[in-house]
Amino acid sequence: MKRPLVCLTALLSLSLPFARAATLVGYAELPADTFAAGPASGAFADGLRGKPRFAGQPVQGFSGVQFGPGGDFLFLSDNGFGAKNNSADYLLRLYRLSLTAKTSPAAQGGVRVGTFIQLRDPDRRVPWLIVNEASPKRLLTGADFDVEGFAVAPDGTLWVGDEFGPYLLHFSADGRLLEAPLPTPNLAGLPTLRGQAPIVIGHRGSSGTRPEHTLASYRAAIEGGADFIEPDLVVTRDGVLVARHEPVIAVVDASGKVTEATADVANHPEFGSRLTTKKLDGVDVRGYFVEDFTLAELRTLRAVERLPALRGRAYDGQFQIPTLAEIIALVRDVEARTGRKVGLYPETKHPTYMQAAGFNTSQLLIDTLKKEGFTDPARVFIQSFETANLRDLRANIMPKAGVNLPLVQLVSSPDEAPYDWTARGDARKYGALTTDAALRDIATYASGVGPYKRWVIDERGQTTDFVRRAHAAGLLVHPWTFRNEPPYLLPSYAGDPEAEMRQALWAGVDGFFTDFPATGAKVVGQFTAPEVRSPQSPAFAQGASSSAANLGASGGFEGLSRSPDGKTLYALLEKTVAGDVPGQLRLHAFDLATRRWTLVGRYALEDAAHAIGDLTPVNATDYLVLERDNASGAAAKFKRVYQVSLTQKNPDGTLKKTLVADLMNVRDPQGLAPATRGGVFSFPYLTIENVIVLDASTLLVANDNNYPATGGRGADVKDRTEFLWLKLDAPLNLAAGVGRR
Ligand code: G3P
Ligand code: CA
């Protein structure tokens, strides 16, 4: 009998289509209808209290496993009947299981359910109402927490990962909650210059929703969540800085038709004589120019929409052209009323042209900021497309005025050039400002660069190395201009402006200019919300926060484990946090001594629709992860064990992982499992949530049967829990202390 068996094994190892294989060397199962002592349960099957369906407490499903005493295992019950609203009578427990593996066709395997540890909160550590609020024991239920993984600390206390918060829960060895649930900090890990939160710059205010450069536009930007508002500045005949994108406020063609306008000046016959042609940065422009109007004259005009075909004319004729001083007053008013410190991001337009017209707008800007007392360097960035004026500000104007504000060198498209260069006969274009040496030179006078966004994400939608190189020079990067309208979006975003913003944030930009700051603030807010919260988070029910959920339901700490040295918990989310790259899951470290959370890295699912089921250590830097598709039975295709490194990363920054075992293709040459066919065992349960390393070559794996679910072994067959002892082809590099001692 032995000889044919060896041949069959060899044959299977040759034919199975996977890189790393495992062999079933032990098997046991627990019938679905296994109950433990406790109150009747299942009364909330429809969300409303009905008749209990079960006389006691279902023992399954299981969502986590650790070694128990006496050679037994501890299995963590999942949250009950699958949802918060149907699990209020399911008690959260750790069951002690004695497992006997069937290791040969003649052997008998089995599972004996022993005692349990009841999770409870008699000391009222949970700061919100729980199901059993008024009872002295305050037993915790599946409507209070959705417990998905656990670890045993060196002091014997239990740490449990929850999905509703998600929270870390700390229990005594006998299940008493020791402290308030620990919320999950939002460690977005964006690669900004100094790890700071990116800023949203309201480009010309909220120019996508109101006529640009009006107080209404700036107010809308602030209400939408802009951190900074951007006034482009030109100057009136009497030397007052006002907000317009260009000195020309209406461009008129040879036939007398207005081809672009930001003010209704053409409707004012009293100013007809001001129509003129000027050379603006070397180009003839015919129209009406702000520097030909006094402020009083300008006040008689009203703003109009610059892009009416795209944005309509609903607000035309309603708003005046504001001065810089009025914009500062608006910002101050917001601060006085709300405490919010919005910043200003002024751009002096066409400095060379303005100088020729007799105005040093850099000097005017500093004078105005000083006069208005708005010189906090944390609330001002001064930007320019030219270079000489920025150098002058840094070297002369600001030192003489006793102010020191951060400057930003704007970098336009490669076919354009800083006009101060052109004016002095220098033929170089903006590309000359993007070399490593040029970026280092910019850093001698500026704090950041404001590139045309194609320098950061090219026409093919590929992220370039621009941000990395600018950061290497010590420069902030604030690209422009992000707009919601499809004509401004690359096809790869499929009309989704948030996708473009997210890509820029992943690239590490320190902020961005957008015509739609409300959209920008929403996207940035996903990364900067203080906590990761699922829709079921009790924080919402308790009114603790008004911020939106940023994690999908059932996306919490499915994976929780302890480092072999006992110092660190590792907690892996099951779903992608909003704003993160789809299919990438945050892996957190929680230092048990300092209570400090850090982001270890991101686990990359093989498919964004997959989920993880468990996390368990191999050694200090390598952990096993269960990864599965969202299907069961015949539809199931993907149930695998991977080894993930906490220290080695892929080029995209995700953690390196290698396949350890394909649970859909396990060799079972002895036919130990009833489901084995042709020497191949597959494990097509929807959720597989238990894995632990027994020794360097052997894993114990078990499914979560989601009691009373069906489908894993047939549409009408109640899912049981199956326990697999898997021998790996290649042994793991096990650390001391890992595995059954
Ligand atoms: O200033 C940077 C950003 O505003 C883009 O330039 O032409 O809109 O002033 P622009
Ligand atoms: Ca600008």
PDB file of N, CA, C and O in Angstrom, residues 132-153:
ATOM      1  N   ASN A 132     -26.083  44.776  27.388  1.00  0.00           N
ATOM      2  CA  ASN A 132     -26.391  44.385  28.767  1.00  0.00           C
ATOM      3  C   ASN A 132     -25.975  45.472  29.746  1.00  0.00           C
ATOM      4  O   ASN A 132     -25.362  45.200  30.786  1.00  0.00           O
ATOM      5  N   GLU A 133     -26.321  46.699  29.420  1.00  0.00           N
ATOM      6  CA  GLU A 133     -25.897  47.873  30.183  1.00  0.00           C
ATOM      7  C   GLU A 133     -26.236  47.754  31.668  1.00  0.00           C
ATOM      8  O   GLU A 133     -25.420  48.058  32.529  1.00  0.00           O
ATOM      9  N   ALA A 134     -27.421  47.315  31.955  1.00  0.00           N
ATOM     10  CA  ALA A 134     -27.903  47.390  33.336  1.00  0.00           C
ATOM     11  C   ALA A 134     -27.589  46.147  34.153  1.00  0.00           C
ATOM     12  O   ALA A 134     -27.752  46.152  35.373  1.00  0.00           O
ATOM     13  N   SER A 135     -27.147  45.076  33.504  1.00  0.00           N
ATOM     14  CA  SER A 135     -26.903  43.852  34.279  1.00  0.00           C
ATOM     15  C   SER A 135     -25.546  43.945  34.963  1.00  0.00           C
ATOM     16  O   SER A 135     -24.616  44.552  34.420  1.00  0.00           O
ATOM     17  N   PRO A 136     -25.396  43.371  36.138  1.00  0.00           N
ATOM     18  CA  PRO A 136     -24.116  43.505  36.863  1.00  0.00           C
ATOM     19  C   PRO A 136     -22.932  42.898  36.116  1.00  0.00           C
ATOM     20  O   PRO A 136     -21.831  43.439  36.134  1.00  0.00           O
ATOM     21  N   LYS A 137     -23.163  41.797  35.421  1.00  0.00           N
ATOM     22  CA  LYS A 137     -22.031  41.134  34.742  1.00  0.00           C
ATOM     23  C   LYS A 137     -21.674  41.834  33.441  1.00  0.00           C
ATOM     24  O   LYS A 137     -20.564  41.716  32.957  1.00  0.00           O
ATOM     25  N   ARG A 138     -22.616  42.492  32.839  1.00  0.00           N
ATOM     26  CA  ARG A 138     -22.394  43.227  31.583  1.00  0.00           C
ATOM     27  C   ARG A 138     -21.658  42.336  30.556  1.00  0.00           C
ATOM     28  O   ARG A 138     -20.568  42.668  30.076  1.00  0.00           O
ATOM     29  N   LEU A 139     -22.287  41.219  30.262  1.00  0.00           N
ATOM     30  CA  LEU A 139     -21.698  40.308  29.276  1.00  0.00           C
ATOM     31  C   LEU A 139     -21.727  40.984  27.907  1.00  0.00           C
ATOM     32  O   LEU A 139     -22.719  41.606  27.528  1.00  0.00           O
ATOM     33  N   LEU A 140     -20.652  40.850  27.189  1.00  0.00           N
ATOM     34  CA  LEU A 140     -20.559  41.511  25.881  1.00  0.00           C
ATOM     35  C   LEU A 140     -21.158  40.616  24.806  1.00  0.00           C
ATOM     36  O   LEU A 140     -21.018  39.381  24.834  1.00  0.00           O
ATOM     37  N   THR A 141     -21.802  41.264  23.859  1.00  0.00           N
ATOM     38  CA  THR A 141     -22.521  40.535  22.807  1.00  0.00           C
ATOM     39  C   THR A 141     -22.013  40.944  21.421  1.00  0.00           C
ATOM     40  O   THR A 141     -21.269  41.925  21.266  1.00  0.00           O
ATOM     41  N   GLY A 142     -22.511  40.214  20.449  1.00  0.00           N
ATOM     42  CA  GLY A 142     -22.162  40.505  19.058  1.00  0.00           C
ATOM     43  C   GLY A 142     -22.757  41.796  18.532  1.00  0.00           C
ATOM     44  O   GLY A 142     -22.448  42.199  17.412  1.00  0.00           O
ATOM     45  N   ALA A 143     -23.624  42.442  19.322  1.00  0.00           N
ATOM     46  CA  ALA A 143     -24.103  43.768  18.926  1.00  0.00           C
ATOM     47  C   ALA A 143     -23.240  44.871  19.536  1.00  0.00           C
ATOM     48  O   ALA A 143     -23.389  46.039  19.186  1.00  0.00           O
ATOM     49  N   ASP A 144     -22.344  44.485  20.461  1.00  0.00           N
ATOM     50  CA  ASP A 144     -21.437  45.475  21.073  1.00  0.00           C
ATOM     51  C   ASP A 144     -20.124  45.561  20.294  1.00  0.00           C
ATOM     52  O   ASP A 144     -19.625  46.649  20.023  1.00  0.00           O
ATOM     53  N   PHE A 145     -19.586  44.411  19.973  1.00  0.00           N
ATOM     54  CA  PHE A 145     -18.313  44.356  19.249  1.00  0.00           C
ATOM     55  C   PHE A 145     -18.367  43.206  18.248  1.00  0.00           C
ATOM     56  O   PHE A 145     -19.098  42.234  18.441  1.00  0.00           O
ATOM     57  N   ASP A 146     -17.581  43.359  17.214  1.00  0.00           N
ATOM     58  CA  ASP A 146     -17.421  42.283  16.248  1.00  0.00           C
ATOM     59  C   ASP A 146     -15.974  41.833  16.356  1.00  0.00           C
ATOM     60  O   ASP A 146     -15.080  42.443  15.772  1.00  0.00           O
ATOM     61  N   VAL A 147     -15.751  40.819  17.168  1.00  0.00           N
ATOM     62  CA  VAL A 147     -14.377  40.424  17.503  1.00  0.00           C
ATOM     63  C   VAL A 147     -13.834  39.480  16.437  1.00  0.00           C
ATOM     64  O   VAL A 147     -14.483  38.509  16.070  1.00  0.00           O
ATOM     65  N   GLU A 148     -12.657  39.777  15.937  1.00  0.00           N
ATOM     66  CA  GLU A 148     -12.173  39.068  14.753  1.00  0.00           C
ATOM     67  C   GLU A 148     -10.777  38.469  14.885  1.00  0.00           C
ATOM     68  O   GLU A 148     -10.336  37.742  14.015  1.00  0.00           O
ATOM     69  N   GLY A 149     -10.071  38.807  15.922  1.00  0.00           N
ATOM     70  CA  GLY A 149      -8.746  38.235  16.086  1.00  0.00           C
ATOM     71  C   GLY A 149      -8.275  38.532  17.492  1.00  0.00           C
ATOM     72  O   GLY A 149      -8.760  39.473  18.132  1.00  0.00           O
ATOM     73  N   PHE A 150      -7.351  37.725  17.998  1.00  0.00           N
ATOM     74  CA  PHE A 150      -6.869  38.016  19.350  1.00  0.00           C
ATOM     75  C   PHE A 150      -5.439  37.545  19.522  1.00  0.00           C
ATOM     76  O   PHE A 150      -4.911  36.764  18.720  1.00  0.00           O
ATOM     77  N   ALA A 151      -4.827  38.092  20.569  1.00  0.00           N
ATOM     78  CA  ALA A 151      -3.451  37.731  20.907  1.00  0.00           C
ATOM     79  C   ALA A 151      -3.349  37.689  22.424  1.00  0.00           C
ATOM     80  O   ALA A 151      -4.093  38.378  23.129  1.00  0.00           O
ATOM     81  N   VAL A 152      -2.433  36.866  22.890  1.00  0.00           N
ATOM     82  CA  VAL A 152      -2.210  36.754  24.331  1.00  0.00           C
ATOM     83  C   VAL A 152      -0.912  37.473  24.653  1.00  0.00           C
ATOM     84  O   VAL A 152       0.147  37.145  24.104  1.00  0.00           O
ATOM     85  N   ALA A 153      -0.980  38.491  25.509  1.00  0.00           N
ATOM     86  CA  ALA A 153       0.215  39.253  25.876  1.00  0.00           C
ATOM     87  C   ALA A 153       1.071  38.441  26.848  1.00  0.00           C
ATOM     88  O   ALA A 153       0.587  37.483  27.460  1.00  0.00           O
TER      89      ALA A 153
END
